[in-house]
Each structure stands twice: as C-alpha cells, then as structure tokens.
N, CA and C atoms as an extended XYZ file, in Angstrom:
360
Properties=species:S:1:pos:R:3:atomname:S:1:resname:S:1:resid:I:1 pbc="F F F"
N        39.508        6.082      -16.478 N   UNK     1
C        38.386        5.652      -16.431 CA  UNK     1
C        37.561        6.498      -17.118 C   UNK     1
N        37.103        4.893      -17.931 N   UNK     2
C        35.745        5.303      -18.825 CA  UNK     2
C        34.415        5.568      -18.303 C   UNK     2
N        33.804        6.501      -18.861 N   UNK     3
C        32.630        6.733      -18.256 CA  UNK     3
C        31.170        5.948      -18.413 C   UNK     3
N        30.097        5.659      -17.247 N   UNK     4
C        29.461        4.813      -17.194 CA  UNK     4
C        28.508        5.750      -18.663 C   UNK     4
N        28.275        4.816      -19.494 N   UNK     5
C        27.077        5.019      -20.597 CA  UNK     5
C        25.543        4.601      -20.049 C   UNK     5
N        25.757        3.471      -19.984 N   UNK     6
C        24.521        2.781      -19.861 CA  UNK     6
C        23.756        2.589      -18.553 C   UNK     6
N        22.750        3.155      -18.147 N   UNK     7
C        22.214        2.776      -16.295 CA  UNK     7
C        21.869        1.520      -17.056 C   UNK     7
N        21.294        1.469      -15.254 N   UNK     8
C        20.526        0.265      -15.121 CA  UNK     8
C        19.246        0.159      -15.399 C   UNK     8
N        18.544        1.673      -15.139 N   UNK     9
C        17.203        1.991      -15.391 CA  UNK     9
C        17.305        2.817      -16.396 C   UNK     9
N        16.459        3.475      -16.485 N   UNK    10
C        15.944        4.798      -17.298 CA  UNK    10
C        15.837        5.876      -16.421 C   UNK    10
N        16.868        6.849      -16.845 N   UNK    11
C        16.836        8.065      -16.061 CA  UNK    11
C        15.558        9.266      -15.722 C   UNK    11
N        14.283        8.414      -16.315 N   UNK    12
C        13.109        8.793      -16.459 CA  UNK    12
C        12.358        8.559      -15.346 C   UNK    12
N        13.004        7.449      -14.422 N   UNK    13
C        12.049        6.081      -13.802 CA  UNK    13
C        12.500        6.590      -12.387 C   UNK    13
N        11.601        5.824      -11.681 N   UNK    14
C        12.486        6.261      -10.076 CA  UNK    14
C        11.326        4.755       -9.476 C   UNK    14
N        12.355        4.287       -8.418 N   UNK    15
C        11.812        3.089       -7.194 CA  UNK    15
C        11.068        3.450       -6.475 C   UNK    15
N         9.697        3.665       -6.311 N   UNK    16
C         8.967        4.463       -5.252 CA  UNK    16
C         8.497        3.032       -4.344 C   UNK    16
N         8.527        3.732       -2.951 N   UNK    17
C         8.288        2.842       -1.772 CA  UNK    17
C         6.860        3.612       -1.518 C   UNK    17
N         5.095        2.837       -1.339 N   UNK    18
C         4.246        3.768       -0.942 CA  UNK    18
C         3.233        3.152       -0.448 C   UNK    18
N         3.128        4.000        0.862 N   UNK    19
C         2.737        3.349        2.113 CA  UNK    19
C         1.127        3.759        2.513 C   UNK    19
N         0.677        2.758        3.115 N   UNK    20
C        -0.996        3.562        2.789 CA  UNK    20
C        -1.786        2.456        4.192 C   UNK    20
N        -2.216        3.880        4.860 N   UNK    21
C        -3.205        3.268        6.162 CA  UNK    21
C        -4.600        3.283        6.347 C   UNK    21
N        -5.181        3.325        5.046 N   UNK    22
C        -6.342        3.314        4.554 CA  UNK    22
C        -7.229        5.137        4.298 C   UNK    22
N        -6.178        6.348        5.110 N   UNK    23
C        -6.676        7.318        5.356 CA  UNK    23
C        -5.821        8.157        4.707 C   UNK    23
N        -4.290        7.984        4.696 N   UNK    24
C        -3.423        8.259        3.814 CA  UNK    24
C        -2.247        7.910        3.129 C   UNK    24
N        -1.638        8.297        2.299 N   UNK    25
C        -0.762        7.546        1.329 CA  UNK    25
C         0.664        8.445        1.241 C   UNK    25
N         1.805        8.008        1.538 N   UNK    26
C         2.704        8.529        0.968 CA  UNK    26
C         3.452        7.857        0.269 C   UNK    26
N         4.249        8.492       -0.343 N   UNK    27
C         5.379        8.089       -1.479 CA  UNK    27
C         7.071        8.854       -1.097 C   UNK    27
N         7.258        7.368       -0.450 N   UNK    28
C         9.062        7.706       -0.459 CA  UNK    28
C         9.689        7.369       -1.693 C   UNK    28
N        10.780        8.714       -2.570 N   UNK    29
C        11.659        8.069       -2.961 CA  UNK    29
C        11.239        8.764       -4.398 C   UNK    29
N        10.487        9.928       -4.518 N   UNK    30
C        10.180       10.305       -5.666 CA  UNK    30
C        10.824       11.440       -6.069 C   UNK    30
N        11.849       11.490       -6.870 N   UNK    31
C        12.405       12.420       -6.814 CA  UNK    31
C        11.831       13.830       -7.353 C   UNK    31
N        12.123       15.072       -7.535 N   UNK    32
C        11.363       16.534       -8.107 CA  UNK    32
C        12.376       16.415       -8.969 C   UNK    32
N        11.415       16.318       -9.865 N   UNK    33
C        11.945       16.605      -11.429 CA  UNK    33
C        11.400       17.616      -11.842 C   UNK    33
N        11.648       18.625      -12.683 N   UNK    34
C        11.244       19.533      -13.291 CA  UNK    34
C         9.338       18.916      -14.075 C   UNK    34
N         8.745       19.550      -13.628 N   UNK    35
C         7.109       18.984      -14.388 CA  UNK    35
C         6.808       18.291      -13.854 C   UNK    35
N         7.443       17.217      -12.984 N   UNK    36
C         7.099       15.816      -12.285 CA  UNK    36
C         5.357       16.375      -11.581 C   UNK    36
N         4.310       15.082      -11.315 N   UNK    37
C         3.757       14.952      -11.039 CA  UNK    37
C         3.305       14.340      -10.234 C   UNK    37
N         2.954       14.475       -9.060 N   UNK    38
C         2.323       13.554       -7.853 CA  UNK    38
C         1.769       12.431       -8.270 C   UNK    38
N         1.714       10.906       -7.852 N   UNK    39
C         0.885       10.194       -8.461 CA  UNK    39
C        -0.721       10.003       -8.305 C   UNK    39
N        -1.244       10.152       -9.804 N   UNK    40
C        -2.934       10.330       -9.903 CA  UNK    40
C        -3.900        9.472       -8.373 C   UNK    40
N        -5.448       10.467       -8.617 N   UNK    41
C        -5.948       10.090       -7.422 CA  UNK    41
C        -6.282        8.453       -7.150 C   UNK    41
N        -6.259        7.451       -8.798 N   UNK    42
C        -6.872        6.687       -8.626 CA  UNK    42
C        -5.633        5.718       -7.984 C   UNK    42
N        -4.533        6.004       -8.130 N   UNK    43
C        -3.583        5.076       -7.271 CA  UNK    43
C        -3.964        5.346       -5.941 C   UNK    43
N        -4.096        6.394       -5.427 N   UNK    44
C        -4.503        7.031       -3.756 CA  UNK    44
C        -5.838        5.887       -3.575 C   UNK    44
N        -7.087        6.004       -3.833 N   UNK    45
C        -7.767        5.256       -3.859 CA  UNK    45
C        -7.955        4.176       -3.348 C   UNK    45
N        -7.215        3.438       -5.128 N   UNK    46
C        -6.927        2.177       -4.760 CA  UNK    46
C        -6.074        1.375       -3.825 C   UNK    46
N        -5.018        2.020       -3.377 N   UNK    47
C        -4.517        1.615       -2.329 CA  UNK    47
C        -4.926        2.017       -1.046 C   UNK    47
N        -5.796        2.778       -0.681 N   UNK    48
C        -6.600        2.782        0.041 CA  UNK    48
C        -7.930        1.998       -0.004 C   UNK    48
N        -7.756        1.683       -0.881 N   UNK    49
C        -9.180        0.355       -0.790 CA  UNK    49
C        -8.431       -1.035       -0.445 C   UNK    49
N        -7.020       -0.957       -1.337 N   UNK    50
C        -6.869       -2.143       -1.258 CA  UNK    50
C        -6.700       -2.554        0.343 C   UNK    50
N        -6.404       -1.686        0.911 N   UNK    51
C        -6.138       -1.475        2.846 CA  UNK    51
C        -7.086       -1.965        3.370 C   UNK    51
N        -8.050       -1.110        3.173 N   UNK    52
C        -9.380       -1.615        3.850 CA  UNK    52
C        -9.724       -2.762        3.590 C   UNK    52
N        -9.666       -3.407        2.510 N   UNK    53
C       -10.069       -4.910        2.344 CA  UNK    53
C        -9.280       -5.245        3.079 C   UNK    53
N        -7.599       -5.717        3.047 N   UNK    54
C        -6.773       -6.207        4.061 CA  UNK    54
C        -7.644       -6.251        5.765 C   UNK    54
N        -7.905       -4.996        5.635 N   UNK    55
C        -8.567       -4.691        7.495 CA  UNK    55
C        -9.462       -5.506        7.509 C   UNK    55
N       -10.121       -5.993        6.626 N   UNK    56
C       -10.860       -6.744        7.253 CA  UNK    56
C       -10.276       -8.131        6.933 C   UNK    56
N        -9.968       -8.742        7.069 N   UNK    57
C        -9.402      -10.020        6.822 CA  UNK    57
C        -8.551      -10.174        7.838 C   UNK    57
N        -7.399       -9.122        7.994 N   UNK    58
C        -6.509       -9.036        9.278 CA  UNK    58
C        -6.769       -7.915        9.968 C   UNK    58
N        -7.570       -7.986       10.746 N   UNK    59
C        -7.852       -6.666       12.041 CA  UNK    59
C        -6.360       -6.248       12.224 C   UNK    59
N        -5.034       -6.742       12.910 N   UNK    60
C        -4.009       -6.172       13.534 CA  UNK    60
C        -3.322       -5.560       12.186 C   UNK    60
N        -3.691       -5.377       11.412 N   UNK    61
C        -3.315       -4.564       10.161 CA  UNK    61
C        -2.308       -3.099       10.118 C   UNK    61
N        -1.667       -2.320       10.541 N   UNK    62
C        -1.332       -1.466       10.611 CA  UNK    62
C        -1.342       -0.274        9.006 C   UNK    62
N        -0.666       -1.103        8.345 N   UNK    63
C        -0.634       -0.044        7.095 CA  UNK    63
C         0.107       -1.462        6.024 C   UNK    63
N        -0.261       -1.064        4.710 N   UNK    64
C         0.137       -1.814        3.534 CA  UNK    64
C         1.565       -1.050        2.896 C   UNK    64
N         2.470       -1.542        2.185 N   UNK    65
C         3.669       -1.069        1.885 CA  UNK    65
C         3.975       -1.733        0.184 C   UNK    65
N         3.884       -1.010       -0.917 N   UNK    66
C         3.949       -1.094       -2.113 CA  UNK    66
C         5.037       -0.675       -2.747 C   UNK    66
N         6.104       -1.804       -3.337 N   UNK    67
C         7.701       -0.756       -4.071 CA  UNK    67
C         6.736       -0.587       -5.130 C   UNK    67
N         7.178        0.266       -6.103 N   UNK    68
C         7.013        0.310       -7.676 CA  UNK    68
C         8.224        1.171       -8.472 C   UNK    68
N         7.844        0.788       -9.583 N   UNK    69
C         8.318        1.915      -10.768 CA  UNK    69
C         7.606        2.882      -11.314 C   UNK    69
N         7.936        4.125      -10.713 N   UNK    70
C         7.033        4.955      -11.269 CA  UNK    70
C         7.926        5.862      -12.862 C   UNK    70
N         7.673        5.796      -13.674 N   UNK    71
C         7.949        6.789      -14.847 CA  UNK    71
C         7.391        7.982      -15.479 C   UNK    71
N         8.029        8.948      -15.136 N   UNK    72
C         7.459       10.334      -15.754 CA  UNK    72
C         7.383       10.470      -16.880 C   UNK    72
N         6.293       11.519      -17.577 N   UNK    73
C         6.425       12.128      -18.800 CA  UNK    73
C         5.430       12.547      -18.897 C   UNK    73
N         4.855       13.125      -19.710 N   UNK    74
C         3.162       14.017      -20.016 CA  UNK    74
C         2.238       12.993      -19.252 C   UNK    74
N         1.929       11.984      -19.116 N   UNK    75
C         1.510       11.625      -17.931 CA  UNK    75
C         2.143       10.370      -17.074 C   UNK    75
N         2.210       10.609      -15.963 N   UNK    76
C         2.807        9.442      -14.555 CA  UNK    76
C         2.360        8.017      -14.589 C   UNK    76
N         3.365        6.974      -14.923 N   UNK    77
C         2.428        5.719      -14.100 CA  UNK    77
C         2.981        5.235      -13.500 C   UNK    77
N         2.978        4.168      -12.456 N   UNK    78
C         2.942        3.636      -11.378 CA  UNK    78
C         2.730        2.297      -11.811 C   UNK    78
N         3.530        1.432      -11.323 N   UNK    79
C         3.806        0.013      -11.655 CA  UNK    79
C         3.688       -1.149      -10.819 C   UNK    79
N         3.358       -1.316       -9.954 N   UNK    80
C         3.421       -1.881       -8.646 CA  UNK    80
C         4.434       -3.218       -8.984 C   UNK    80
N         5.633       -3.666       -7.757 N   UNK    81
C         6.247       -4.839       -7.971 CA  UNK    81
C         5.528       -5.809       -6.476 C   UNK    81
N         5.221       -5.358       -5.594 N   UNK    82
C         5.323       -5.876       -4.514 CA  UNK    82
C         3.561       -5.697       -3.479 C   UNK    82
N         3.868       -6.101       -2.589 N   UNK    83
C         2.666       -5.876       -1.579 CA  UNK    83
C         3.433       -6.613       -0.139 C   UNK    83
N         3.425       -5.713        1.128 N   UNK    84
C         3.556       -6.259        2.157 CA  UNK    84
C         2.249       -5.339        3.126 C   UNK    84
N         2.228       -6.497        3.922 N   UNK    85
C         1.470       -6.103        5.122 CA  UNK    85
C         2.018       -5.995        6.087 C   UNK    85
N         1.894       -4.873        6.818 N   UNK    86
C         2.240       -5.014        8.071 CA  UNK    86
C         1.454       -5.196        9.253 C   UNK    86
N         1.400       -6.061       10.218 N   UNK    87
C         0.562       -6.532       11.479 CA  UNK    87
C         1.055       -6.532       12.551 C   UNK    87
N         1.820       -4.975       13.276 N   UNK    88
C         1.792       -5.047       14.068 CA  UNK    88
C         3.762       -5.245       14.137 C   UNK    88
N         4.448       -5.330       14.792 N   UNK    89
C         5.763       -5.462       15.005 CA  UNK    89
C         6.325       -6.908       13.853 C   UNK    89
N         5.244       -7.374       12.683 N   UNK    90
C         5.969       -8.306       12.074 CA  UNK    90
C         4.808       -7.974       10.227 C   UNK    90
N         5.244       -8.468        9.824 N   UNK    91
C         4.359       -8.695        8.510 CA  UNK    91
C         5.102       -9.223        7.733 C   UNK    91
N         4.222       -9.375        6.362 N   UNK    92
C         4.655      -10.467        5.190 CA  UNK    92
C         3.992       -9.716        3.515 C   UNK    92
N         4.933      -10.108        2.795 N   UNK    93
C         4.738       -9.910        1.397 CA  UNK    93
C         3.308      -11.151        1.426 C   UNK    93
N         2.471      -10.284        0.106 N   UNK    94
C         1.424      -11.300        0.016 CA  UNK    94
C         1.724      -12.071       -1.664 C   UNK    94
N         1.253      -13.430       -1.403 N   UNK    95
C         1.825      -14.011       -2.617 CA  UNK    95
C         1.247      -13.076       -3.890 C   UNK    95
N         2.271      -13.296       -4.972 N   UNK    96
C         1.687      -12.745       -6.474 CA  UNK    96
C         0.698      -12.770       -6.316 C   UNK    96
N        -0.526      -13.841       -6.961 N   UNK    97
C        -1.555      -14.308       -7.436 CA  UNK    97
C        -2.482      -13.392       -6.664 C   UNK    97
N        -2.150      -13.067       -5.222 N   UNK    98
C        -3.317      -12.272       -4.316 CA  UNK    98
C        -2.800      -10.648       -4.674 C   UNK    98
N        -1.324      -10.167       -4.803 N   UNK    99
C        -1.334       -8.852       -5.310 CA  UNK    99
C        -1.760       -9.129       -6.519 C   UNK    99
N        -1.854       -9.262       -7.386 N   UNK   100
C        -2.331       -9.357       -8.804 CA  UNK   100
C        -3.608       -9.099       -8.978 C   UNK   100
N        -4.029       -9.933       -8.170 N   UNK   101
C        -5.043       -9.482       -7.891 CA  UNK   101
C        -5.681       -8.577       -7.865 C   UNK   101
N        -5.741       -8.520       -6.459 N   UNK   102
C        -5.910       -7.123       -5.729 CA  UNK   102
C        -5.823       -5.650       -6.927 C   UNK   102
N        -4.168       -5.879       -7.177 N   UNK   103
C        -3.994       -4.554       -8.111 CA  UNK   103
C        -4.778       -4.563       -9.170 C   UNK   103
N        -4.740       -5.119      -10.105 N   UNK   104
C        -6.300       -5.270      -11.217 CA  UNK   104
C        -7.130       -4.950      -10.462 C   UNK   104
N        -7.644       -5.328       -9.602 N   UNK   105
C        -9.374       -5.101       -9.002 CA  UNK   105
C        -9.406       -3.644       -8.719 C   UNK   105
N        -8.170       -3.026       -8.606 N   UNK   106
C        -8.476       -1.908       -7.632 CA  UNK   106
C        -7.505       -0.678       -9.108 C   UNK   106
N        -7.188       -1.086      -10.506 N   UNK   107
C        -6.784       -0.268      -11.301 CA  UNK   107
C        -5.084       -0.229      -11.378 C   UNK   107
N        -4.477       -0.556      -10.739 N   UNK   108
C        -3.214       -0.636      -10.646 CA  UNK   108
C        -2.492       -1.475      -11.364 C   UNK   108
N        -1.501       -1.217      -12.228 N   UNK   109
C        -0.524       -2.132      -13.460 CA  UNK   109
C         0.518       -3.017      -11.900 C   UNK   109
N         0.382       -4.110      -12.854 N   UNK   110
C         1.848       -4.945      -11.751 CA  UNK   110
C         2.809       -5.455      -12.447 C   UNK   110
N         3.480       -5.003      -12.353 N   UNK   111
C         4.932       -5.605      -12.804 CA  UNK   111
C         5.171       -7.283      -13.387 C   UNK   111
N         4.902       -8.320      -12.191 N   UNK   112
C         4.964       -9.383      -12.168 CA  UNK   112
C         3.918       -9.917      -12.801 C   UNK   112
N         3.935      -10.991      -13.418 N   UNK   113
C         2.556      -12.123      -13.581 CA  UNK   113
C         2.883      -13.522      -13.140 C   UNK   113
N         1.442      -13.988      -12.130 N   UNK   114
C         2.011      -14.536      -11.729 CA  UNK   114
C         2.051      -16.387      -12.439 C   UNK   114
N         2.708      -17.109      -11.634 N   UNK   115
C         3.082      -18.569      -12.872 CA  UNK   115
C         1.181      -19.044      -12.871 C   UNK   115
N         1.399      -19.070      -14.238 N   UNK   116
C         0.255      -19.966      -14.484 CA  UNK   116
C         0.370      -21.741      -14.618 C   UNK   116
N        -0.236      -22.273      -13.915 N   UNK   117
C         0.128      -23.805      -14.651 CA  UNK   117
C        -0.281      -24.592      -15.689 C   UNK   117
N        -0.040      -25.281      -16.234 N   UNK   118
C         0.331      -25.983      -17.427 CA  UNK   118
C        -0.496      -27.114      -17.030 C   UNK   118
N        -1.466      -27.297      -17.994 N   UNK   119
C        -2.062      -28.335      -17.923 CA  UNK   119
C        -1.834      -29.194      -18.902 C   UNK   119
N        -1.799      -30.254      -19.535 N   UNK   120
C        -0.935      -31.400      -20.685 CA  UNK   120
C        -1.861      -32.162      -20.848 C   UNK   120
C-alpha cells in the first residue's frame, strides 16, 4: 500500500468550533501543538460582542457557534466559515452576507465572500 503524501489540508491547520454565550468563549478541536497559543483576545471579545448584538435582536438566543480554520505559526490566525445562532432547542445559520458583515465589523476574517449581484 502506498503511503499518502498529500494531505487534505495543511498539518499546521485545524478546524475548530468556537462557542460564545456573551461571557465566555470555548474553543473545541484546538490541538495541543508545541508552541501553540490560544485565540487572540480580540477574537474572543469580537465573538462576545457578536453574541450581545444578536441577543438584542433574538431574546431567546442562548449561544453562537462559529466553525473556522485555525492556522498556527508565530502568530495564530482564525478564519471563520459560518455562524450558527442557537435559540432554545432550535437554531439556524446566519446568511453569508449577515455573517460577513458581523465578522468584518468585529475584526474576524471570514473565509467566504457573499455573492455580489452584477448589474449590467
């Protein structure tokens, strides 16, 4: 059997789920690599701010969850993929344009670019 040499994604990259409830931020899936760092403070404060803003529009919001790609190096970076709003037993993903706007407003890079309609 031939050894697999090509990886699906780089080994210095991890797919991480981050959950925020307005007060705390929990990251799941962060590997313990030598020299690894936690998420920078501005990511944590940005996610709490997003939660608080959404909570003002959705009183039943219990938490938000963000899936993203964490890349390690001298300066770790996190790039968000999606934004889930948990409301009671149910929840929903925010539309790409809404997620992009929130992430941009609070300094969190967003992996996707919303579709832009082309007017001709």
